[in-house]
Amino acid sequence: MSMPQEHDYIGLSEPLPSEKSSDKTTAAAAASNVERNGVFSLKETELRLGLPGSEAPERKGGVGIGIGIGIGVSLFGKDESKCVKSGAKRGFSDAINGAGKWGLSINGGSEVDLGQKGGVNVSAVKREIPPLEERKNEAAAAANTAPASKAQVVGWPPIRSFRKNTLATNTPKKDDVGGNSGTGTSCLYVKVSMDGAPYLRKIDLKTYCSYTEISSALEKMFSCFTIGQCGQGLAAKENISESHLMDLLHGSEYVLTYEDKDGDWMLVGDVPWEMFTDSCRRLRIMKGSDAIGLAPRTMQKCKSQN
Amino acid sequence: MAYSFPEEVLELVLSFLRSDRDRNAVSLVCWSWYEIERWCRHRLFIGNCYAVSPEIVIRRFPEVRAVEMKGKPHFADFNLVPEGWGGYVQPWIRAMAASYPSLEEIRLKRMVVTDESLDLIARSFKYFKVLVLSSCEGFTTDGLASIAANCRNLREIDLRESEVEDLSGHWLSHFPDNCTSLVSLNMSCLGSEVSFPALERLVGRCPSLRTLQLNRAVPLEKLPNLLHRAPQLVEFGTGAYSAEIRPDIYSNVAEAFSVCKQLRGLSGFWDVVPAYIPAMYSACAGITSLDLIYAAIQSPDLVKLISLCPRLQCLWVLDYIEDAGLEALAASCKDLQELRVFPSDPFEAEANVALTEQGLVSVSEGCPKLQSVLYFCRQMSNAALITIARNRPEMVRFRLCIIEPQAPDYLTLEPLDTGFGAIVENCKQLRRLSMSGLLTDRVFEYIGKHAKKLEMLSIAFAGDSDMGLDHVLSGCDSLRKLEIRDCPFGDKALLANAAKLETMRSLWMSSCLVSYGACKLLAQKMPRLNVEVIDERGHPNSRPETCPVEKLYIYRTVAGRRVDMPDFIWTMDKDAGNPEAFVSNGAVEMVGDA
């Protein structure tokens, strides 16, 4: 059987823009494909054995990759979830070569579910090593299309968050050093607690670009507490009903607050996003009733800062 | 014939045995030696707090005066272990408060410590002397205040890199005026400003103070006040190393440094203003340890500084040092044993500094005593690794992080198997190895074959198949800790080497291919292991058995399954299910198809 023709499965004919796109690594990878093959590839839509994420560079939360029709469209351009960094650099032909070589065979049906929550970061990429010539081409292609700032893999590079946070506030701005322009500090872990939840979480503020993003991420993260999905110790939440959850999602039951550099608790959303990430030390999902006193202080603080 | 060796004599002999390994060996000789040894063991090291229970420990060792304990897996440092995992010290403190009234020292790493625990420590142990909390969390400055106020004989309080909820700097003022016993104070991780007068007085009245590591909030201008009061300091960590450029501040600081003739270690240096660097030159001749990882000092200034430190043994620095600075290091510091180079901008794909593999090669060539390396860089080659291995066969710890996952040899585009292979083959004393870059099963073959003294191995984004894991588990005779992330290792190698896991402290695997079914099987086969599945997608029962688990933490234990787990962690059942099932699954087959 000859190598399948790469063609436009759905009938969309416009190729992806070949210029670098900043943080859409799949677009970049696709662009590399465009540069090499000149065609928009929809390999990702093929049904294949192997874990999702093993060949495709991106896994959308809640959607198994490699199934169904029309997935290809959403993989390119719509999705903003973080990309597995290691997948990004590989060309697609390499991905195809690598697909069959997993040490463990998995039933085709089961991995659909693996894409459910973004939590599984199965970015382990197996590949056979193509000959030098091909590798050089691939490296060249990848180099041409590498995005300016990579999406981050959790916990990589292996630097302790303690040091990261300290470095983040310590290193000089890029222009002082006379280096290239860049994103400057790139990682800021803060703790997120929720009233009534038995344990807290940590998130990296720098992975979000807006209040809506962080808000939906937190809703997903903490939803298991409100609907009693987790097994133990949530007696208080046993009576949570569907409507209660809806209240949470619509923001009327809980409010999101943060502690700033001065130690004051503020409502999230009042200041420009950059100012927020600069000054936020910690987040707390507070019961709405507890947060009533915050608003006037926020006003005062803004006044005193002006 | 009654042969009896007086117990007192044996006890005296045993008191010279400091190493736990020796003491453990002694206790296996016979029951009477076991008894004698256990009554005179005063220092305990518990590498995994869940490997044993407080009750068991206290029952066996009734006269303990110093405890050192570790909690979370190492990968917790990189946010791979979810919050709420565990590692609570409180049950231990409660138990020890009741049974070890003479306890003097507590050293904890990666554990959750609460104010309640600190308070209990402060009130329960009359002779308490040493508190070291390394990478711990869960407590506030209120807990510190309790320690300060109540421990009459406190010698050491070291909070290195702990996450402390900093309510105020007031805790320091809780040291009573008659506290003069302090030898070591490390508060570098704290954010709030402490009362400077209180700090001054404390430093002034503790004549044995040897280590003082300030936090960033202590301004440079105030340094002379402290150094003059403690000219005997051996280790000193500055606060923020910046001030207006004023000659009087400069000369005061320079003079203060010159007064401290015993200084051997320096750290701190947040917000460095280059103009003030020469102020510490007078200390350089004696310096053996320099920690500059918070100091954004550029290469030329670093070169100047380092060239004045001929006795340097340990350097922690940012990659601003660049290859040129490392060459200067290699030329000046012939006593160098340990080098750590951290990335100043780890999340940028493009290099912001001229630091490559060459810097490390230079140091390996120029520093004959180099044995411990942690190096972050953006390119590496097999040739460089081979050179380093040949230069330094006595290397003990080698940790290399190439920032891009699976980066190949940048010259040949091949995997870095032969490079790391050379490291393990030449460095026969290697005890710790962390690898990165493009690596196939081949490198694991080399490791299994040569790394016989290797105790800790960290692997990420490497390998092709279960053969890789099998090589390591079957070949590394001294392996104690194995941590793996994002590798295509699955059930076969794990189940085939199940017995090996009982000889190790722990195994961490995240984003690999170990199935839920295999975890259950493993737990059934090995009842003395806790097989903990960490999965935030909900109970593994809601997915097929063949589905890989998110994260897996396996450790040997005599304490049974733990009871303090959050609801996204499950310890696999040890009740032997159907013993036939294990064999018939074919999981016993050796992975022998290579």
PDB file of N, CA and C in Angstrom, chain B residues 369-400:
ATOM      1  N   LYS B 369      39.104  17.794  40.780  1.00  0.00           N
ATOM      2  CA  LYS B 369      38.350  17.196  41.879  1.00  0.00           C
ATOM      3  C   LYS B 369      36.848  17.236  41.629  1.00  0.00           C
ATOM      4  N   LEU B 370      36.478  17.632  40.441  1.00  0.00           N
ATOM      5  CA  LEU B 370      35.050  17.774  40.151  1.00  0.00           C
ATOM      6  C   LEU B 370      34.353  16.435  40.268  1.00  0.00           C
ATOM      7  N   GLN B 371      33.303  16.394  41.125  1.00  0.00           N
ATOM      8  CA  GLN B 371      32.605  15.125  41.257  1.00  0.00           C
ATOM      9  C   GLN B 371      31.092  15.272  41.254  1.00  0.00           C
ATOM     10  N   SER B 372      30.614  16.498  41.259  1.00  0.00           N
ATOM     11  CA  SER B 372      29.170  16.678  41.355  1.00  0.00           C
ATOM     12  C   SER B 372      28.748  17.794  40.420  1.00  0.00           C
ATOM     13  N   VAL B 373      27.875  17.451  39.469  1.00  0.00           N
ATOM     14  CA  VAL B 373      27.503  18.415  38.434  1.00  0.00           C
ATOM     15  C   VAL B 373      25.990  18.459  38.269  1.00  0.00           C
ATOM     16  N   LEU B 374      25.466  19.695  38.200  1.00  0.00           N
ATOM     17  CA  LEU B 374      24.082  19.898  37.767  1.00  0.00           C
ATOM     18  C   LEU B 374      24.154  21.003  36.737  1.00  0.00           C
ATOM     19  N   TYR B 375      23.742  20.700  35.508  1.00  0.00           N
ATOM     20  CA  TYR B 375      24.028  21.627  34.402  1.00  0.00           C
ATOM     21  C   TYR B 375      22.814  21.739  33.504  1.00  0.00           C
ATOM     22  N   PHE B 376      22.332  22.958  33.339  1.00  0.00           N
ATOM     23  CA  PHE B 376      21.252  23.230  32.392  1.00  0.00           C
ATOM     24  C   PHE B 376      21.861  23.893  31.163  1.00  0.00           C
ATOM     25  N   CYS B 377      21.544  23.382  29.980  1.00  0.00           N
ATOM     26  CA  CYS B 377      22.070  24.015  28.772  1.00  0.00           C
ATOM     27  C   CYS B 377      21.113  23.741  27.633  1.00  0.00           C
ATOM     28  N   ARG B 378      21.429  24.282  26.486  1.00  0.00           N
ATOM     29  CA  ARG B 378      20.510  24.112  25.361  1.00  0.00           C
ATOM     30  C   ARG B 378      21.059  23.226  24.258  1.00  0.00           C
ATOM     31  N   GLN B 379      22.315  22.816  24.378  1.00  0.00           N
ATOM     32  CA  GLN B 379      22.817  21.899  23.363  1.00  0.00           C
ATOM     33  C   GLN B 379      23.855  20.995  24.001  1.00  0.00           C
ATOM     34  N   MET B 380      23.913  19.785  23.451  1.00  0.00           N
ATOM     35  CA  MET B 380      24.878  18.829  23.977  1.00  0.00           C
ATOM     36  C   MET B 380      25.260  17.899  22.848  1.00  0.00           C
ATOM     37  N   SER B 381      26.446  17.322  22.960  1.00  0.00           N
ATOM     38  CA  SER B 381      26.870  16.365  21.949  1.00  0.00           C
ATOM     39  C   SER B 381      27.435  15.141  22.650  1.00  0.00           C
ATOM     40  N   ASN B 382      27.412  14.029  21.914  1.00  0.00           N
ATOM     41  CA  ASN B 382      28.016  12.811  22.447  1.00  0.00           C
ATOM     42  C   ASN B 382      29.505  13.038  22.690  1.00  0.00           C
ATOM     43  N   ALA B 383      30.125  13.743  21.759  1.00  0.00           N
ATOM     44  CA  ALA B 383      31.562  13.982  21.895  1.00  0.00           C
ATOM     45  C   ALA B 383      31.881  14.686  23.202  1.00  0.00           C
ATOM     46  N   ALA B 384      31.074  15.686  23.540  1.00  0.00           N
ATOM     47  CA  ALA B 384      31.318  16.417  24.784  1.00  0.00           C
ATOM     48  C   ALA B 384      31.153  15.511  25.987  1.00  0.00           C
ATOM     49  N   LEU B 385      30.090  14.715  25.965  1.00  0.00           N
ATOM     50  CA  LEU B 385      29.845  13.838  27.112  1.00  0.00           C
ATOM     51  C   LEU B 385      30.964  12.817  27.258  1.00  0.00           C
ATOM     52  N   ILE B 386      31.428  12.310  26.134  1.00  0.00           N
ATOM     53  CA  ILE B 386      32.515  11.334  26.197  1.00  0.00           C
ATOM     54  C   ILE B 386      33.765  11.987  26.777  1.00  0.00           C
ATOM     55  N   THR B 387      34.029  13.202  26.338  1.00  0.00           N
ATOM     56  CA  THR B 387      35.191  13.929  26.867  1.00  0.00           C
ATOM     57  C   THR B 387      35.062  14.134  28.370  1.00  0.00           C
ATOM     58  N   ILE B 388      33.894  14.581  28.794  1.00  0.00           N
ATOM     59  CA  ILE B 388      33.683  14.811  30.222  1.00  0.00           C
ATOM     60  C   ILE B 388      33.883  13.526  31.005  1.00  0.00           C
ATOM     61  N   ALA B 389      33.335  12.432  30.465  1.00  0.00           N
ATOM     62  CA  ALA B 389      33.440  11.151  31.165  1.00  0.00           C
ATOM     63  C   ALA B 389      34.897  10.727  31.297  1.00  0.00           C
ATOM     64  N   ARG B 390      35.644  10.929  30.231  1.00  0.00           N
ATOM     65  CA  ARG B 390      37.044  10.513  30.281  1.00  0.00           C
ATOM     66  C   ARG B 390      37.863  11.417  31.189  1.00  0.00           C
ATOM     67  N   ASN B 391      37.497  12.696  31.209  1.00  0.00           N
ATOM     68  CA  ASN B 391      38.234  13.617  32.083  1.00  0.00           C
ATOM     69  C   ASN B 391      37.997  13.324  33.546  1.00  0.00           C
ATOM     70  N   ARG B 392      36.780  12.972  33.887  1.00  0.00           N
ATOM     71  CA  ARG B 392      36.426  12.883  35.291  1.00  0.00           C
ATOM     72  C   ARG B 392      35.825  11.544  35.669  1.00  0.00           C
ATOM     73  N   PRO B 393      36.610  10.514  35.667  1.00  0.00           N
ATOM     74  CA  PRO B 393      36.081   9.188  35.996  1.00  0.00           C
ATOM     75  C   PRO B 393      35.636   9.052  37.439  1.00  0.00           C
ATOM     76  N   GLU B 394      35.990  10.004  38.290  1.00  0.00           N
ATOM     77  CA  GLU B 394      35.564   9.877  39.683  1.00  0.00           C
ATOM     78  C   GLU B 394      34.265  10.631  39.954  1.00  0.00           C
ATOM     79  N   MET B 395      33.558  10.988  38.902  1.00  0.00           N
ATOM     80  CA  MET B 395      32.275  11.699  39.052  1.00  0.00           C
ATOM     81  C   MET B 395      31.299  10.876  39.874  1.00  0.00           C
ATOM     82  N   VAL B 396      30.605  11.549  40.800  1.00  0.00           N
ATOM     83  CA  VAL B 396      29.682  10.845  41.691  1.00  0.00           C
ATOM     84  C   VAL B 396      28.231  11.196  41.395  1.00  0.00           C
ATOM     85  N   ARG B 397      27.993  12.490  41.074  1.00  0.00           N
ATOM     86  CA  ARG B 397      26.636  12.947  40.762  1.00  0.00           C
ATOM     87  C   ARG B 397      26.692  13.704  39.454  1.00  0.00           C
ATOM     88  N   PHE B 398      25.881  13.259  38.503  1.00  0.00           N
ATOM     89  CA  PHE B 398      25.876  13.922  37.204  1.00  0.00           C
ATOM     90  C   PHE B 398      24.442  14.137  36.758  1.00  0.00           C
ATOM     91  N   ARG B 399      24.057  15.415  36.714  1.00  0.00           N
ATOM     92  CA  ARG B 399      22.696  15.729  36.309  1.00  0.00           C
ATOM     93  C   ARG B 399      22.756  16.742  35.187  1.00  0.00           C
ATOM     94  N   LEU B 400      22.258  16.320  34.055  1.00  0.00           N
ATOM     95  CA  LEU B 400      22.300  17.180  32.887  1.00  0.00           C
ATOM     96  C   LEU B 400      20.888  17.434  32.409  1.00  0.00           C
TER      97      LEU B 400
END
